[in-house]
Coordinates of C-alpha atoms in Angstrom, one line a residue:
M22 CA -6.6 51.0 -47.0
L23 CA -6.1 53.4 -49.8
L24 CA -6.0 52.3 -53.4
V25 CA -4.1 54.3 -56.0
G26 CA -4.8 54.0 -59.6
V27 CA -2.1 54.9 -62.1
A28 CA -2.8 58.3 -62.3
C29 CA -4.6 59.3 -59.6
L30 CA -6.2 58.1 -56.3
L31 CA -9.5 56.6 -56.1
A32 CA -11.7 55.0 -53.5
I33 CA -11.7 50.9 -53.8
T34 CA -15.4 51.1 -54.2
A35 CA -15.2 53.1 -57.1
L36 CA -13.3 50.2 -59.3
A37 CA -15.9 47.6 -58.3
A38 CA -17.1 45.8 -61.7
G39 CA -18.8 42.8 -62.9
P40 CA -17.8 39.9 -64.3
L41 CA -14.7 40.1 -66.9
S42 CA -15.3 39.2 -70.4
A43 CA -12.8 37.3 -72.1
A44 CA -11.4 40.2 -73.9
E45 CA -10.8 42.2 -70.7
P46 CA -7.2 42.6 -69.0
D47 CA -6.5 40.7 -65.7
R48 CA -6.7 42.5 -62.9
V49 CA -4.0 42.5 -60.8
A50 CA -3.3 44.2 -57.0
I51 CA -0.1 45.5 -55.9
L52 CA -0.3 45.5 -52.1
L53 CA 2.0 47.5 -50.4
R54 CA 2.7 49.5 -47.0
E55 CA 1.9 53.4 -47.0
P56 CA 5.7 54.2 -46.0
T57 CA 6.7 51.4 -48.8
L58 CA 4.7 53.5 -51.2
K59 CA 6.0 56.6 -50.6
A60 CA 9.8 55.5 -50.9
L61 CA 9.0 53.3 -54.2
E62 CA 6.0 55.5 -55.9
E63 CA 7.9 56.4 -59.0
P64 CA 9.5 53.1 -59.2
V65 CA 6.3 51.1 -59.3
R66 CA 4.4 53.3 -61.3
T67 CA 7.1 52.5 -64.1
Y68 CA 6.8 49.1 -63.5
I69 CA 2.7 49.1 -63.9
Q70 CA 3.3 51.3 -67.4
D71 CA 5.9 48.6 -68.3
V72 CA 3.8 45.8 -67.5
E73 CA 0.6 46.9 -69.2
Q74 CA 2.1 48.2 -72.3
R75 CA 3.5 44.0 -72.8
F76 CA 0.6 42.0 -70.6
P77 CA -3.4 42.0 -71.1
A78 CA -3.2 42.9 -67.5
K79 CA -4.4 46.1 -65.6
L80 CA -2.5 46.7 -62.5
Q81 CA -3.5 49.1 -59.3
I82 CA -1.9 50.0 -56.3
V83 CA -3.4 49.1 -52.7
A84 CA -1.6 50.8 -50.2
G85 CA -2.8 50.1 -46.5
D86 CA -1.2 49.5 -42.8
W87 CA -1.7 45.6 -42.2
K88 CA -0.4 44.5 -39.2
T89 CA -1.7 40.8 -39.4
P90 CA -2.2 37.9 -42.0
E91 CA -5.8 38.1 -41.3
E92 CA -6.1 41.7 -42.4
V93 CA -4.1 41.4 -45.8
R94 CA -6.3 37.7 -46.5
A95 CA -9.5 39.9 -45.9
S96 CA -8.2 42.8 -48.3
I97 CA -7.3 40.3 -51.0
K98 CA -10.6 38.7 -50.6
D99 CA -12.6 41.8 -50.9
L100 CA -10.6 42.9 -54.2
H101 CA -11.2 39.5 -55.7
E102 CA -14.9 39.5 -55.1
K103 CA -15.8 43.4 -55.6
Q104 CA -12.8 43.8 -58.5
Q105 CA -12.5 40.3 -60.0
V106 CA -8.5 40.7 -59.0
S107 CA -7.0 37.5 -60.2
G108 CA -3.2 38.1 -59.1
V109 CA -1.8 39.8 -56.2
I110 CA 1.8 41.3 -55.9
L111 CA 2.8 41.6 -52.4
V112 CA 5.9 44.3 -52.1
G113 CA 8.5 44.5 -49.3
A114 CA 8.1 42.9 -45.9
M115 CA 4.1 42.4 -46.1
P116 CA 2.5 40.1 -43.4
M117 CA 2.9 36.4 -44.3
H118 CA 0.9 33.7 -42.8
R119 CA 2.9 30.6 -41.2
F120 CA 1.9 27.1 -41.3
Y121 CA 3.5 24.1 -39.7
M122 CA 4.9 21.6 -41.8
H123 CA 7.2 18.4 -41.1
D124 CA 9.6 20.8 -39.0
F125 CA 9.0 24.4 -39.1
A126 CA 6.6 27.0 -39.4
N127 CA 6.6 28.0 -43.0
P128 CA 5.5 30.5 -45.2
N129 CA 2.2 30.2 -46.0
P130 CA 0.5 32.2 -49.3
L131 CA -2.0 29.3 -49.8
Y132 CA -4.1 31.4 -46.9
Y133 CA -3.8 34.4 -49.6
E134 CA -4.6 32.3 -52.9
D135 CA -7.5 30.5 -51.3
F136 CA -9.4 32.6 -48.5
D137 CA -12.2 30.0 -48.4
L138 CA -10.1 27.3 -46.4
K139 CA -10.2 27.4 -42.6
F140 CA -7.2 27.1 -41.0
S141 CA -6.8 25.9 -37.7
D142 CA -4.3 25.7 -34.6
Q143 CA -4.9 22.4 -33.4
N144 CA -1.7 22.3 -30.6
R145 CA -2.6 25.9 -29.7
D146 CA 0.8 27.5 -30.2
G147 CA -0.1 30.3 -32.2
V148 CA 0.9 29.0 -35.4
A149 CA -1.5 26.8 -37.6
D150 CA -1.3 23.4 -38.3
G151 CA -4.0 22.2 -40.2
Y152 CA -6.9 23.3 -42.5
Q153 CA -10.3 22.3 -43.7
G154 CA -11.7 22.4 -47.4
E155 CA -10.8 21.3 -51.1
P156 CA -8.2 24.1 -52.1
R157 CA -9.3 26.1 -55.1
L158 CA -7.2 28.9 -55.5
K159 CA -8.8 32.2 -56.4
V160 CA -5.8 34.6 -57.0
W161 CA -2.0 33.7 -57.5
V162 CA 0.4 35.6 -55.0
A163 CA 4.1 37.3 -56.2
N164 CA 6.0 37.7 -53.2
L165 CA 8.2 41.0 -54.5
R166 CA 10.2 40.4 -51.3
C167 CA 13.9 40.7 -50.6
S168 CA 14.3 40.7 -47.3
V169 CA 14.4 37.7 -44.9
N170 CA 13.1 39.9 -41.7
A171 CA 9.7 40.4 -41.1
N172 CA 9.7 44.0 -40.5
D173 CA 12.6 45.1 -43.1
D174 CA 11.5 46.3 -47.0
D175 CA 15.6 46.7 -48.0
L176 CA 14.2 49.4 -49.8
D177 CA 17.6 50.0 -51.6
T178 CA 17.4 46.3 -53.1
L179 CA 13.9 46.9 -54.2
K180 CA 14.7 50.0 -56.0
R181 CA 17.5 48.2 -57.9
F182 CA 15.4 45.4 -58.7
F183 CA 12.8 47.5 -60.2
A184 CA 15.6 49.7 -62.3
K185 CA 16.7 46.3 -63.4
T186 CA 13.2 45.0 -64.6
H187 CA 12.5 48.6 -66.3
A188 CA 16.0 47.8 -68.1
Y189 CA 15.1 44.3 -69.2
Y190 CA 11.4 45.6 -70.3
Q191 CA 12.8 48.5 -72.5
A192 CA 15.3 46.4 -73.8
K193 CA 15.6 46.3 -77.7
E194 CA 17.0 42.7 -78.3
V195 CA 15.0 39.7 -77.3
M196 CA 17.4 37.1 -75.6
E197 CA 17.9 33.9 -77.6
P198 CA 15.8 31.5 -75.6
R199 CA 18.2 29.2 -73.4
A200 CA 17.9 26.7 -70.5
L201 CA 20.3 25.3 -67.8
A202 CA 19.1 21.8 -65.8
L203 CA 21.3 20.7 -62.7
S204 CA 20.3 17.6 -61.4
A205 CA 22.8 15.8 -58.7
S206 CA 23.3 12.2 -58.4
D207 CA 19.8 11.4 -56.3
W208 CA 18.0 12.3 -59.7
P209 CA 20.7 11.0 -62.0
E210 CA 18.9 11.5 -65.3
G211 CA 16.5 15.0 -63.8
G212 CA 18.3 17.2 -66.5
T213 CA 17.9 14.4 -69.6
W214 CA 14.4 14.1 -68.4
F215 CA 13.8 18.0 -68.5
K216 CA 15.5 18.3 -71.8
D217 CA 13.7 15.4 -73.5
Q218 CA 10.3 15.8 -71.8
I219 CA 10.1 19.5 -70.9
G220 CA 12.7 21.9 -72.3
G221 CA 12.1 21.0 -75.8
K222 CA 8.4 22.2 -75.8
L223 CA 9.8 25.3 -74.6
L224 CA 13.1 25.6 -76.9
D225 CA 15.1 24.4 -78.8
K226 CA 16.9 21.4 -77.5
D227 CA 20.5 22.2 -78.5
A228 CA 20.0 25.5 -76.4
I229 CA 19.6 23.3 -73.3
T230 CA 22.6 22.4 -71.4
V231 CA 22.5 19.9 -68.9
L232 CA 24.8 19.1 -65.7
E233 CA 23.2 15.6 -63.8
N234 CA 24.7 13.0 -61.8
K235 CA 28.5 13.1 -60.8
A236 CA 28.8 15.9 -63.5
C237 CA 26.8 18.0 -61.3
T238 CA 29.9 19.7 -59.4
L239 CA 30.1 22.5 -57.6
K240 CA 32.8 23.8 -60.5
S241 CA 30.9 22.9 -63.4
A242 CA 27.6 24.9 -62.0
K243 CA 29.5 27.6 -61.1
K244 CA 31.0 27.8 -64.3
A245 CA 27.7 27.3 -66.4
L246 CA 25.8 29.8 -64.2
N247 CA 28.6 32.4 -64.7
E248 CA 29.1 31.8 -68.6
Q249 CA 25.8 33.5 -70.0
D250 CA 22.3 34.4 -69.0
H251 CA 19.5 32.0 -69.3
T252 CA 15.7 31.9 -69.9
L253 CA 15.3 29.4 -67.4
T254 CA 17.2 27.4 -65.2
Y255 CA 15.7 24.0 -63.5
I256 CA 17.4 22.9 -60.3
Q257 CA 16.9 19.8 -58.7
V258 CA 19.6 19.2 -55.9
H259 CA 19.4 18.7 -52.1
S260 CA 19.1 21.9 -50.6
D261 CA 18.1 24.1 -47.2
W262 CA 17.2 28.1 -47.1
N263 CA 21.1 28.6 -47.3
A264 CA 22.6 26.8 -49.9
Q265 CA 22.3 24.0 -52.5
S266 CA 24.6 21.0 -52.6
M267 CA 26.0 20.1 -55.7
E268 CA 28.2 16.5 -55.9
D269 CA 31.4 17.9 -54.3
G270 CA 30.5 20.8 -52.3
D271 CA 27.5 23.5 -51.8
L272 CA 26.3 26.4 -54.0
T273 CA 25.9 29.0 -51.6
A274 CA 23.1 31.9 -51.5
E275 CA 25.7 34.6 -51.2
Q276 CA 27.7 33.0 -54.1
V277 CA 24.4 33.0 -56.5
A278 CA 23.4 36.6 -55.3
G279 CA 27.0 38.0 -56.3
F280 CA 26.9 36.5 -59.8
K281 CA 26.8 39.0 -62.8
T282 CA 24.6 36.6 -65.2
G283 CA 21.5 34.7 -64.2
S284 CA 18.3 33.6 -65.2
L285 CA 15.0 35.3 -65.7
I286 CA 13.2 32.3 -64.4
T287 CA 14.3 29.6 -62.0
I288 CA 12.2 26.6 -61.2
N289 CA 13.6 25.5 -57.9
H290 CA 12.8 22.0 -56.5
G291 CA 15.3 22.1 -53.9
C292 CA 13.7 21.5 -50.2
S293 CA 13.4 24.7 -48.1
T294 CA 15.1 27.3 -50.8
A295 CA 12.0 29.8 -50.5
N296 CA 11.6 29.4 -46.4
W297 CA 13.2 32.9 -45.4
M298 CA 11.7 32.6 -42.3
H299 CA 14.1 29.9 -41.4
N300 CA 16.9 32.7 -42.2
E301 CA 15.3 35.0 -40.0
A302 CA 15.0 32.4 -37.3
E303 CA 18.9 31.7 -37.9
K304 CA 19.8 35.3 -38.7
T305 CA 21.1 34.2 -41.9
R306 CA 21.0 36.2 -45.5
P307 CA 20.2 36.0 -48.1
N308 CA 17.6 33.6 -48.5
M309 CA 18.6 30.6 -51.3
A310 CA 15.9 31.1 -53.7
M311 CA 15.7 35.1 -53.2
S312 CA 19.6 35.3 -54.4
Y313 CA 18.7 34.2 -57.9
V314 CA 16.4 37.2 -58.1
F315 CA 18.0 39.9 -56.4
G316 CA 21.1 40.0 -57.4
P317 CA 23.0 42.0 -60.0
N318 CA 21.9 39.8 -63.5
I319 CA 19.0 39.5 -65.1
G320 CA 17.2 37.3 -62.8
Q321 CA 13.5 38.1 -62.3
A322 CA 11.4 35.3 -60.8
V323 CA 12.0 32.1 -58.8
I324 CA 9.1 29.1 -57.9
A325 CA 10.6 27.3 -55.4
Q326 CA 10.0 25.1 -52.2
V327 CA 9.2 26.3 -48.6
R328 CA 9.3 22.8 -47.2
T329 CA 11.0 19.5 -47.6
G330 CA 9.8 18.0 -50.7
M331 CA 9.5 19.3 -54.6
V332 CA 7.5 21.2 -57.1
Y333 CA 4.7 18.9 -57.5
D334 CA 2.8 18.5 -61.2
Q335 CA 5.3 20.8 -62.8
E336 CA 4.2 19.6 -66.4
S337 CA 1.6 22.2 -65.8
L338 CA 3.9 25.0 -65.1
Y339 CA 5.8 24.3 -68.1
E340 CA 2.4 23.8 -70.1
G341 CA 1.7 27.3 -69.0
L342 CA 5.1 28.7 -69.9
A343 CA 5.0 26.9 -73.4
A344 CA 1.7 28.3 -74.0
G345 CA 2.9 32.1 -73.3
D346 CA 1.7 32.3 -69.8
C347 CA 3.4 34.6 -67.6
V348 CA 5.1 33.0 -64.8
G349 CA 2.2 34.1 -62.6
K350 CA -0.5 32.1 -64.3
A351 CA 1.8 29.3 -65.2
Y352 CA 2.2 29.1 -61.3
F353 CA -1.5 29.5 -60.2
K354 CA -2.2 26.5 -62.8
T355 CA 0.5 24.1 -61.2
K356 CA -0.6 24.9 -57.9
Q357 CA -3.9 24.4 -58.2
K358 CA -3.3 21.1 -60.1
A359 CA -1.1 19.7 -57.3
E360 CA -3.4 20.8 -54.3
L361 CA -6.3 18.9 -55.7
Q362 CA -4.3 15.8 -56.7
F363 CA -2.2 15.6 -53.9
V364 CA -4.2 16.5 -51.0
K365 CA -5.6 13.4 -50.1
G366 CA -2.4 11.5 -51.1
D367 CA 0.8 10.1 -49.3
H368 CA 2.3 13.0 -47.4
V369 CA 2.1 14.2 -43.7
P370 CA -1.4 14.9 -42.7
G371 CA -1.7 18.7 -42.7
D372 CA 0.7 19.4 -45.3
I373 CA -0.1 22.2 -48.1
V374 CA 1.4 19.6 -50.6
S375 CA 2.6 22.0 -53.1
G376 CA 4.5 23.5 -50.8
I377 CA 5.4 26.2 -53.2
L378 CA 5.7 29.9 -53.4
M379 CA 6.6 32.7 -56.1
I380 CA 9.4 35.4 -55.6
G381 CA 9.6 38.2 -57.7
N382 CA 8.1 39.5 -60.9
P383 CA 5.1 37.1 -62.2
F384 CA 5.1 39.1 -65.1
V385 CA 7.7 37.2 -67.1
Q386 CA 7.3 35.1 -70.4
I387 CA 9.9 32.6 -71.9
R388 CA 9.4 34.3 -75.1
P389 CA 8.6 38.1 -74.4
E390 CA 6.7 40.5 -76.9
R391 CA 8.5 43.9 -76.9
G392 CA 5.3 45.9 -76.6
R393 CA 1.6 45.7 -78.2

């Protein structure tokens, strides 16, 4: 494994450090394969500079030749224990652990976020389907991944993403915060709940557009998504990895990926929207959740489900964003709380109950600061 600092190459042991004080920046590791780094070194270094100018964080590049999730997990554990790394960005088609929930072997970043849990393969089919221990997350993990295929980085799309991220950070004007809430008839008042209970804590209620119940049509949703950019989009409709169901038709991943306007942050409660492994198995693309991030618009980050279910304990997520947390920290808080709250609850035995992951850039805020 190779550790690359912002300006020079360093051995991983050279950066070993003691516990962080409250005033020290968060330490975040960017993990990617060596060929991926060779292709993306310039945009990744630009990204590091942009982030460190705007957030109390110290980023480092860790390049290696990981073949298995077990190897990735060991590296993350080592970085956390020796360097107090609290966040990890996996760039490109990094190995991802699989965990069987409900009806499919799903992407499972919890394997990396809590490396003390003991996972087991009870039916011996090669896929973990149970775990022992109480989830205590050590790090948050962001998947800066745009391809559904296990061995495809899709370097061109990653380069475009880093370019638009740099443009976003360098923008002279901060976009006026505004939000969009979509909730179909199975959650007839979901949009109103978001506006009254959540959205108002993040931005002015007058800046929140609600399309709910019978008004959440395909036409109205496409119009709202195409009309203007949003800081935050909240989605609670029936979904899968290819499409999201409005009242009169499906909004497809292909459509969203082509939108010229977008949302900096998308919180997607739709079932299985982030399950790119389903796409790979069916040979479909793009993935639904990925389409909100990697299109030609301002999309930067999405938190979404990998299985049937919803984003649990979302209040913690929005409280973190309202407090000024970046998406990575807000995701960490809500996932940790949900896992502890629901681990012994009414769910299928063996479920990773929150079932969520993060795709895209974790260093985005509702009200960003332009430099220090």
